[in-house]
Tab-separated table of C-alpha atoms in Angstrom:
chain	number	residue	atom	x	y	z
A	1	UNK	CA	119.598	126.920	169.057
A	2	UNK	CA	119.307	125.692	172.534
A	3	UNK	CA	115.817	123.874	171.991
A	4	UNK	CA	117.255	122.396	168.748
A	5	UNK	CA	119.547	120.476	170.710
A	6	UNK	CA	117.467	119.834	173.189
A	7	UNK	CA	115.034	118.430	170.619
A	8	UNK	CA	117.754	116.452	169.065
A	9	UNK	CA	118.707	114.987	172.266
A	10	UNK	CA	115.285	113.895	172.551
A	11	UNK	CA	115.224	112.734	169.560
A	12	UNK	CA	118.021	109.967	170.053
A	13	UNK	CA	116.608	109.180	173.427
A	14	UNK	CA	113.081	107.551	172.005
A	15	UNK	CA	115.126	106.166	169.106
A	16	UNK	CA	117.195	104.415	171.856
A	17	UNK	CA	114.421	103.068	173.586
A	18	UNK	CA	112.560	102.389	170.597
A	19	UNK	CA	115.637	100.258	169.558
A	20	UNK	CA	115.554	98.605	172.784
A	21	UNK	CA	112.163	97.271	173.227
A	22	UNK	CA	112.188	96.221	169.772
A	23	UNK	CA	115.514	94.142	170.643
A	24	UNK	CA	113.274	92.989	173.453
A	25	UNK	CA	110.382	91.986	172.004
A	26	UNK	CA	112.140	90.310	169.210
A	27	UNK	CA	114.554	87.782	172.191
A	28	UNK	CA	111.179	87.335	173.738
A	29	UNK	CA	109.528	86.028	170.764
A	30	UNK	CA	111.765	83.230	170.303
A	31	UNK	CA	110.696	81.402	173.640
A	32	UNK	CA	106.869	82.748	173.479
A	33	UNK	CA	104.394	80.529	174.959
A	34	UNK	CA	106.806	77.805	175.050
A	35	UNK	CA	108.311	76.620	178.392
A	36	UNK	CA	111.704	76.056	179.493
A	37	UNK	CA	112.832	72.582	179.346
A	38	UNK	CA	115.542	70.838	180.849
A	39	UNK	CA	117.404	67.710	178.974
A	40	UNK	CA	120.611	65.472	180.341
A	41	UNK	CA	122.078	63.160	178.037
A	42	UNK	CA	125.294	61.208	177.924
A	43	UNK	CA	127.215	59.791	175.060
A	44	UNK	CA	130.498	59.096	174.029
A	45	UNK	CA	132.904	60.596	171.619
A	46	UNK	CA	135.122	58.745	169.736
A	47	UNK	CA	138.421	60.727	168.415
A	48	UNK	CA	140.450	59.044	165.906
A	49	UNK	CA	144.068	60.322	165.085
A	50	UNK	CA	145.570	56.959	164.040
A	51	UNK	CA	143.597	54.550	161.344
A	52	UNK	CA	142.670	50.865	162.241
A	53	UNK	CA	141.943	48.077	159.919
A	54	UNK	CA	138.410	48.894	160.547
A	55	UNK	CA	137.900	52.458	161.067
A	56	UNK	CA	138.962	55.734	159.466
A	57	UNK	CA	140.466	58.709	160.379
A	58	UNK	CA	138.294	61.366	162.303
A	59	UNK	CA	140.489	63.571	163.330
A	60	UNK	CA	143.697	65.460	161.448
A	61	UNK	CA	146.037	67.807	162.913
A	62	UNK	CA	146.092	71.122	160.536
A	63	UNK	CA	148.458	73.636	161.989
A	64	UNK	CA	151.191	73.908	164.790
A	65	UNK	CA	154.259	75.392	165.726
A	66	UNK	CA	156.904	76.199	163.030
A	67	UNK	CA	159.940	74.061	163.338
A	68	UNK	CA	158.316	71.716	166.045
A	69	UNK	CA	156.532	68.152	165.805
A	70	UNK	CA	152.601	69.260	165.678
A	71	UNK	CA	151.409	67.033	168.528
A	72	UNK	CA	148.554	67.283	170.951
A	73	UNK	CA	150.235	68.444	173.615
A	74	UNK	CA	152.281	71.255	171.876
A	75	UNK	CA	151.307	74.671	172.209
A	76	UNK	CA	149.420	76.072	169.000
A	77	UNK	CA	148.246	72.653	167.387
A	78	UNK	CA	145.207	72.777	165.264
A	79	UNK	CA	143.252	70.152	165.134
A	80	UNK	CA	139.956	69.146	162.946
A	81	UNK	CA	137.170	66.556	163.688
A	82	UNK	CA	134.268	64.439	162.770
A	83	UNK	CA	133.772	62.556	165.573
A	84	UNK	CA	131.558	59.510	166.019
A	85	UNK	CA	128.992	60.391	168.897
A	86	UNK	CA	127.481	56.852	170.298
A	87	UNK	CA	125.775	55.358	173.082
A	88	UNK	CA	128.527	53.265	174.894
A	89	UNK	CA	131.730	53.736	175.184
A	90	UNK	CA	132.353	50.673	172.236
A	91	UNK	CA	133.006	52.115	168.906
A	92	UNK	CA	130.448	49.770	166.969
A	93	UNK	CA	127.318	51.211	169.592
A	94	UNK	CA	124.549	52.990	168.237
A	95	UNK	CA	125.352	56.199	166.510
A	96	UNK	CA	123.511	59.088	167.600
A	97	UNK	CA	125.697	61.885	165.486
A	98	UNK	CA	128.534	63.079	164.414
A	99	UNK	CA	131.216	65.529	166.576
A	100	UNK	CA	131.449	68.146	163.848
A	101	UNK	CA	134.369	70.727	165.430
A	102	UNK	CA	138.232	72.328	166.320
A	103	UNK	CA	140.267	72.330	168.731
A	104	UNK	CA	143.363	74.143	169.270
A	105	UNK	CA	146.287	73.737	171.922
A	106	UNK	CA	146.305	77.099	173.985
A	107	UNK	CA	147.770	76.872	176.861
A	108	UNK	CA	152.447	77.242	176.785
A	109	UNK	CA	152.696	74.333	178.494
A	110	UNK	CA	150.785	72.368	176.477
A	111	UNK	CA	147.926	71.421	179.188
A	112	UNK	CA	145.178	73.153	177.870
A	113	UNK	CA	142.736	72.824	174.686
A	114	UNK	CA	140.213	75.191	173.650
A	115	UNK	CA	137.593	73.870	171.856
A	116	UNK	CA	134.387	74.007	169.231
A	117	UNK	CA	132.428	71.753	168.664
A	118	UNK	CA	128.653	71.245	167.133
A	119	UNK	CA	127.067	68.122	168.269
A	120	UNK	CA	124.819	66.903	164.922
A	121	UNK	CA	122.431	64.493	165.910
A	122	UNK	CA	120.994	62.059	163.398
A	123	UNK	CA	119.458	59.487	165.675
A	124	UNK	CA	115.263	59.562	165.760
A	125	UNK	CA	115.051	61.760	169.226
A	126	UNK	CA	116.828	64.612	167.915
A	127	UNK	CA	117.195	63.918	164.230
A	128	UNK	CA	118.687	67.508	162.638
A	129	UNK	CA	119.095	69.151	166.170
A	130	UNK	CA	122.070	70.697	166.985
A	131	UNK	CA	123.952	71.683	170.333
A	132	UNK	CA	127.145	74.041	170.058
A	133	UNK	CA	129.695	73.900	173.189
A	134	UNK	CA	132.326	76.253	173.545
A	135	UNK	CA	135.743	76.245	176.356
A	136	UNK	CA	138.793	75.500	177.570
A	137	UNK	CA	139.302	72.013	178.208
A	138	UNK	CA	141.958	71.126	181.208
A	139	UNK	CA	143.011	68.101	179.017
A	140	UNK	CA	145.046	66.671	181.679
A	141	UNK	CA	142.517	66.718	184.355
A	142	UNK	CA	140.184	63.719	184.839
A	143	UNK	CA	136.892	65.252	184.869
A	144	UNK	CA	136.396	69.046	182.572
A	145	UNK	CA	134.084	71.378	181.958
A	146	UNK	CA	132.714	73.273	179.270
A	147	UNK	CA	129.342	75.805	177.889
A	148	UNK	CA	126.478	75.158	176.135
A	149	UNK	CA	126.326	78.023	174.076
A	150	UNK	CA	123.523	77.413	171.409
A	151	UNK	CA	121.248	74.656	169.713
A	152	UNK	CA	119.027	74.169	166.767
A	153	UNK	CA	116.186	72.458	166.068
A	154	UNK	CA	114.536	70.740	169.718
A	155	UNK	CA	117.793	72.717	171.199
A	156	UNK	CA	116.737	75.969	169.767
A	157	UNK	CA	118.333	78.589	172.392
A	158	UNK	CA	120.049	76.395	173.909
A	159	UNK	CA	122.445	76.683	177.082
A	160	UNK	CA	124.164	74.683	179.908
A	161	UNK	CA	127.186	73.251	180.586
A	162	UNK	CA	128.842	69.935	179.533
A	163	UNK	CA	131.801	67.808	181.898
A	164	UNK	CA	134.213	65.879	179.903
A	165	UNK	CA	136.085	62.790	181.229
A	166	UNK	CA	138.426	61.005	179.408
A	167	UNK	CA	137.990	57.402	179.668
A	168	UNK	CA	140.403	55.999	177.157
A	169	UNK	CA	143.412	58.176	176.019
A	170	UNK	CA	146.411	56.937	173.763
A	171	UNK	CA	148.522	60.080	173.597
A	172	UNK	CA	151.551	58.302	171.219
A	173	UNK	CA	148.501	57.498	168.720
A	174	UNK	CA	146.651	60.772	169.463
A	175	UNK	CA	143.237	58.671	170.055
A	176	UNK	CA	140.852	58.999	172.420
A	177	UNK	CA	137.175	58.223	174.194
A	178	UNK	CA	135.384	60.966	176.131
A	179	UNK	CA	132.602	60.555	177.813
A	180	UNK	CA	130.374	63.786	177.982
A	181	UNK	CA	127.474	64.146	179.910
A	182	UNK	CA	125.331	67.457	179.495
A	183	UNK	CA	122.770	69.466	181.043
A	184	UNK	CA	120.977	71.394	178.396
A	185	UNK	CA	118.379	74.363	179.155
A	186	UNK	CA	116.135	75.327	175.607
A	187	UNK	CA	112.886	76.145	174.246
């Protein structure tokens, strides 16, 4: 009985490894032969609450606290988005994708948002590549930031980080500019 279990035991150690080097060679495969590469970029989101005579909606509020006004700055606000991404900070620049993401108000006091977003890029450099970011963002602080968690396409296993700075904010019309400048690590 003894060298049964000792068999079995055995047994589920080289299954275990097995397991594990196949885990490893299947990460490493991903990356093989290619090289690391670095990319910074810049752009500017552009995050629309309230409509203007020329420009739509890209943002709604979806959820928030029962019995309160769902607001930005309130604790538990949901908010969706499809966020122009463009060159310069003017809303008319050169389009180089779409924000595609949430955001939700997690912090009691109203001061923090966490967010999710998927930067789509249609512009010729990155046409169809994606770069996911995931965080908190210190809304009320001047300068944020947040992870690079993932890519597609020329961003395939992608990570980094991101910093956020708000450089137009109308909190009574719940719109807004940010400026995001990344540092992006991928295959």
């Amino acid at each position: 009985m003894a060298s049964l279990f000792s068999v079995s035991r055995v047994g589920i150690l080289v299954l275990l490894i097995f397991v594990l080097l196949a885990a490893a060679a299947i990460s490493s495969d991903a990356s093989r032969g290619q090289k690391l590469k670095k990319t910074e970029m810049s752009f500017y989101m552009h995050d629309w609450e309230t409509p203007t005579k020329e420009e739509n909606v890209t943002n709604i509020i979806i959820a928030g606290k029962p019995k309160t006004k769902w607001y930005i700055l309130t604790f538990g606000s949901l908010f969706a988005y499809d966020d122009a991404i463009t060159t310069t900070i003017d809303r008319k620049s050169t389009e180089l994708g779409r924000a595609h993401g949430i955001y939700v108000n997690t912090a009691l006091d109203g001061s923090d948002l966490h967010i999710l977003v998927s930067f789509v890029f249609t512009n010729k450099a990155y046409n169809g590549s994606t770069i996911e970011i995931q965080g908190a963002d210190r809304l009320l602080q001047p300068t944020r930031e947040v992870s690079v968690v993932s890519g597609t396409g020329k961003f395939r296993l992608a990570r980094g980080w991101a910093s956020i700075e708000t450089v137009f904010l109308d909190i009574p019309q719940s719109n807004a500019i940010l400026r995001w400048n990344l540092t992006v690590f991928h295959y």
